[in-house]
Every structure is written in structure tokens, then in C-alpha cells.
Amino acid sequence: MEALRLIAKPNNHQLVIDLPPSMNDCLLEVIVLPAQADQLPAMSGRRRRPSPMLAGTVGLKDDLLAAAVPETDWDALQ
């Protein structure tokens, strides 16, 4: 496996990569990561909240403690 590692700066939210001729006719996987950990975007400590209009619109209609299949079907694969 041949790998190509580049450190590049984007221009107008675009990144142009010149590939060697040996990679011309093959399928490529591209993974983009920041070069340094301190370049990661800062996350705000505030949690997102759902819209108050959704309150009370979801209901549970099943018994979560009951078995998903009847006991008679447990040995169906034997």
C-alpha cells in the first residue's frame, strides 16, 4: 500500500492535491484531519435543547420489560 501524507493550507475552503502518476487509475480514500490538536474548533459548553413545541408529543406504547418474542419461539433454531 502506498500512502501520501501532505500538510496543506486550504484556500477558500478548498484543498487541491497533486497525485503521483502511480495513483492515477486507482480508487482513493481521503481523510482530512487538522494538523495540530490546538486547531480544533472550540465547542461551546451549552447543551442544545429540543423545541418546547415537541413537549408531550411522544408516548411509549410498548412494554419494555416484556420479551420481544414468545417463549415458545426461543428454541426455533434448534
Short mmCIF file of C-alpha atoms in Angstrom, two decimals:
data_model
loop_
_atom_site.label_atom_id
_atom_site.label_comp_id
_atom_site.label_asym_id
_atom_site.label_seq_id
_atom_site.Cartn_x
_atom_site.Cartn_y
_atom_site.Cartn_z
CA MET A 1 0.00 0.00 0.00
CA GLU A 2 1.34 3.37 -0.98
CA ALA A 3 0.41 6.30 1.23
CA LEU A 4 0.74 10.01 0.55
CA ARG A 5 0.85 12.37 3.50
CA LEU A 6 0.59 16.10 2.93
CA ILE A 7 0.38 19.13 5.18
CA ALA A 8 -1.52 21.81 3.24
CA LYS A 9 -3.40 25.01 3.91
CA PRO A 10 -6.90 25.35 2.42
CA ASN A 11 -7.69 28.27 0.13
CA ASN A 12 -11.33 29.49 0.07
CA HIS A 13 -12.48 26.28 1.81
CA GLN A 14 -10.81 24.17 -0.90
CA LEU A 15 -7.78 21.90 -0.94
CA VAL A 16 -6.05 20.85 -4.17
CA ILE A 17 -3.89 17.71 -4.09
CA ASP A 18 -1.48 16.78 -6.89
CA LEU A 19 -1.21 13.00 -7.05
CA PRO A 20 1.76 10.98 -8.31
CA PRO A 21 1.25 9.05 -11.57
CA SER A 22 1.10 5.72 -9.70
CA MET A 23 -2.18 6.82 -8.08
CA ASN A 24 -3.81 7.93 -11.31
CA ASP A 25 -6.07 4.94 -12.01
CA CYS A 26 -7.00 3.67 -8.55
CA LEU A 27 -9.72 4.27 -6.00
CA LEU A 28 -8.55 6.62 -3.25
CA GLU A 29 -9.71 7.23 0.31
CA VAL A 30 -9.34 10.81 1.54
CA ILE A 31 -9.33 11.64 5.27
CA VAL A 32 -8.94 15.27 6.32
CA LEU A 33 -7.70 15.99 9.85
CA PRO A 34 -6.33 19.17 11.41
CA ALA A 35 -2.55 19.13 11.66
CA GLN A 36 -2.46 20.12 15.35
CA ALA A 37 -4.86 19.46 18.18
CA ASP A 38 -4.99 23.15 19.13
CA GLN A 39 -6.52 23.94 15.72
CA LEU A 40 -9.75 22.09 16.53
CA PRO A 41 -12.86 24.29 16.64
CA ALA A 42 -13.87 25.26 20.16
CA MET A 43 -17.09 23.68 21.41
CA SER A 44 -19.42 25.76 23.49
CA GLY A 45 -20.32 24.22 26.85
CA ARG A 46 -24.01 24.91 26.24
CA ARG A 47 -26.24 21.91 25.54
CA ARG A 48 -28.85 22.01 22.82
CA ARG A 49 -32.50 21.71 23.86
CA PRO A 50 -35.46 20.46 21.83
CA SER A 51 -38.21 22.83 20.83
CA PRO A 52 -40.87 23.32 23.54
CA MET A 53 -43.50 22.58 20.87
CA LEU A 54 -42.39 18.91 20.96
CA ALA A 55 -43.15 18.52 24.68
CA GLY A 56 -45.76 15.82 25.28
CA THR A 57 -45.87 14.62 21.66
CA VAL A 58 -44.01 11.34 22.26
CA GLY A 59 -45.62 8.45 24.07
CA LEU A 60 -44.45 4.95 24.95
CA LYS A 61 -46.84 2.31 23.62
CA ASP A 62 -44.95 -0.90 24.42
CA ASP A 63 -43.81 -2.78 27.50
CA LEU A 64 -40.03 -2.52 27.60
CA LEU A 65 -39.71 -5.35 30.15
CA ALA A 66 -41.72 -7.92 28.19
CA ALA A 67 -39.98 -10.42 25.90
CA ALA A 68 -39.76 -9.44 22.24
CA VAL A 69 -40.82 -12.94 21.11
CA PRO A 70 -42.94 -15.54 22.88
CA GLU A 71 -41.15 -18.20 24.94
CA THR A 72 -42.34 -20.90 22.50
CA ASP A 73 -40.17 -19.36 19.76
CA TRP A 74 -36.93 -19.40 21.77
CA ASP A 75 -35.92 -22.86 20.57
CA ALA A 76 -36.92 -22.25 16.93
CA LEU A 77 -33.33 -22.50 15.68
CA GLN A 78 -32.54 -25.82 17.34
#
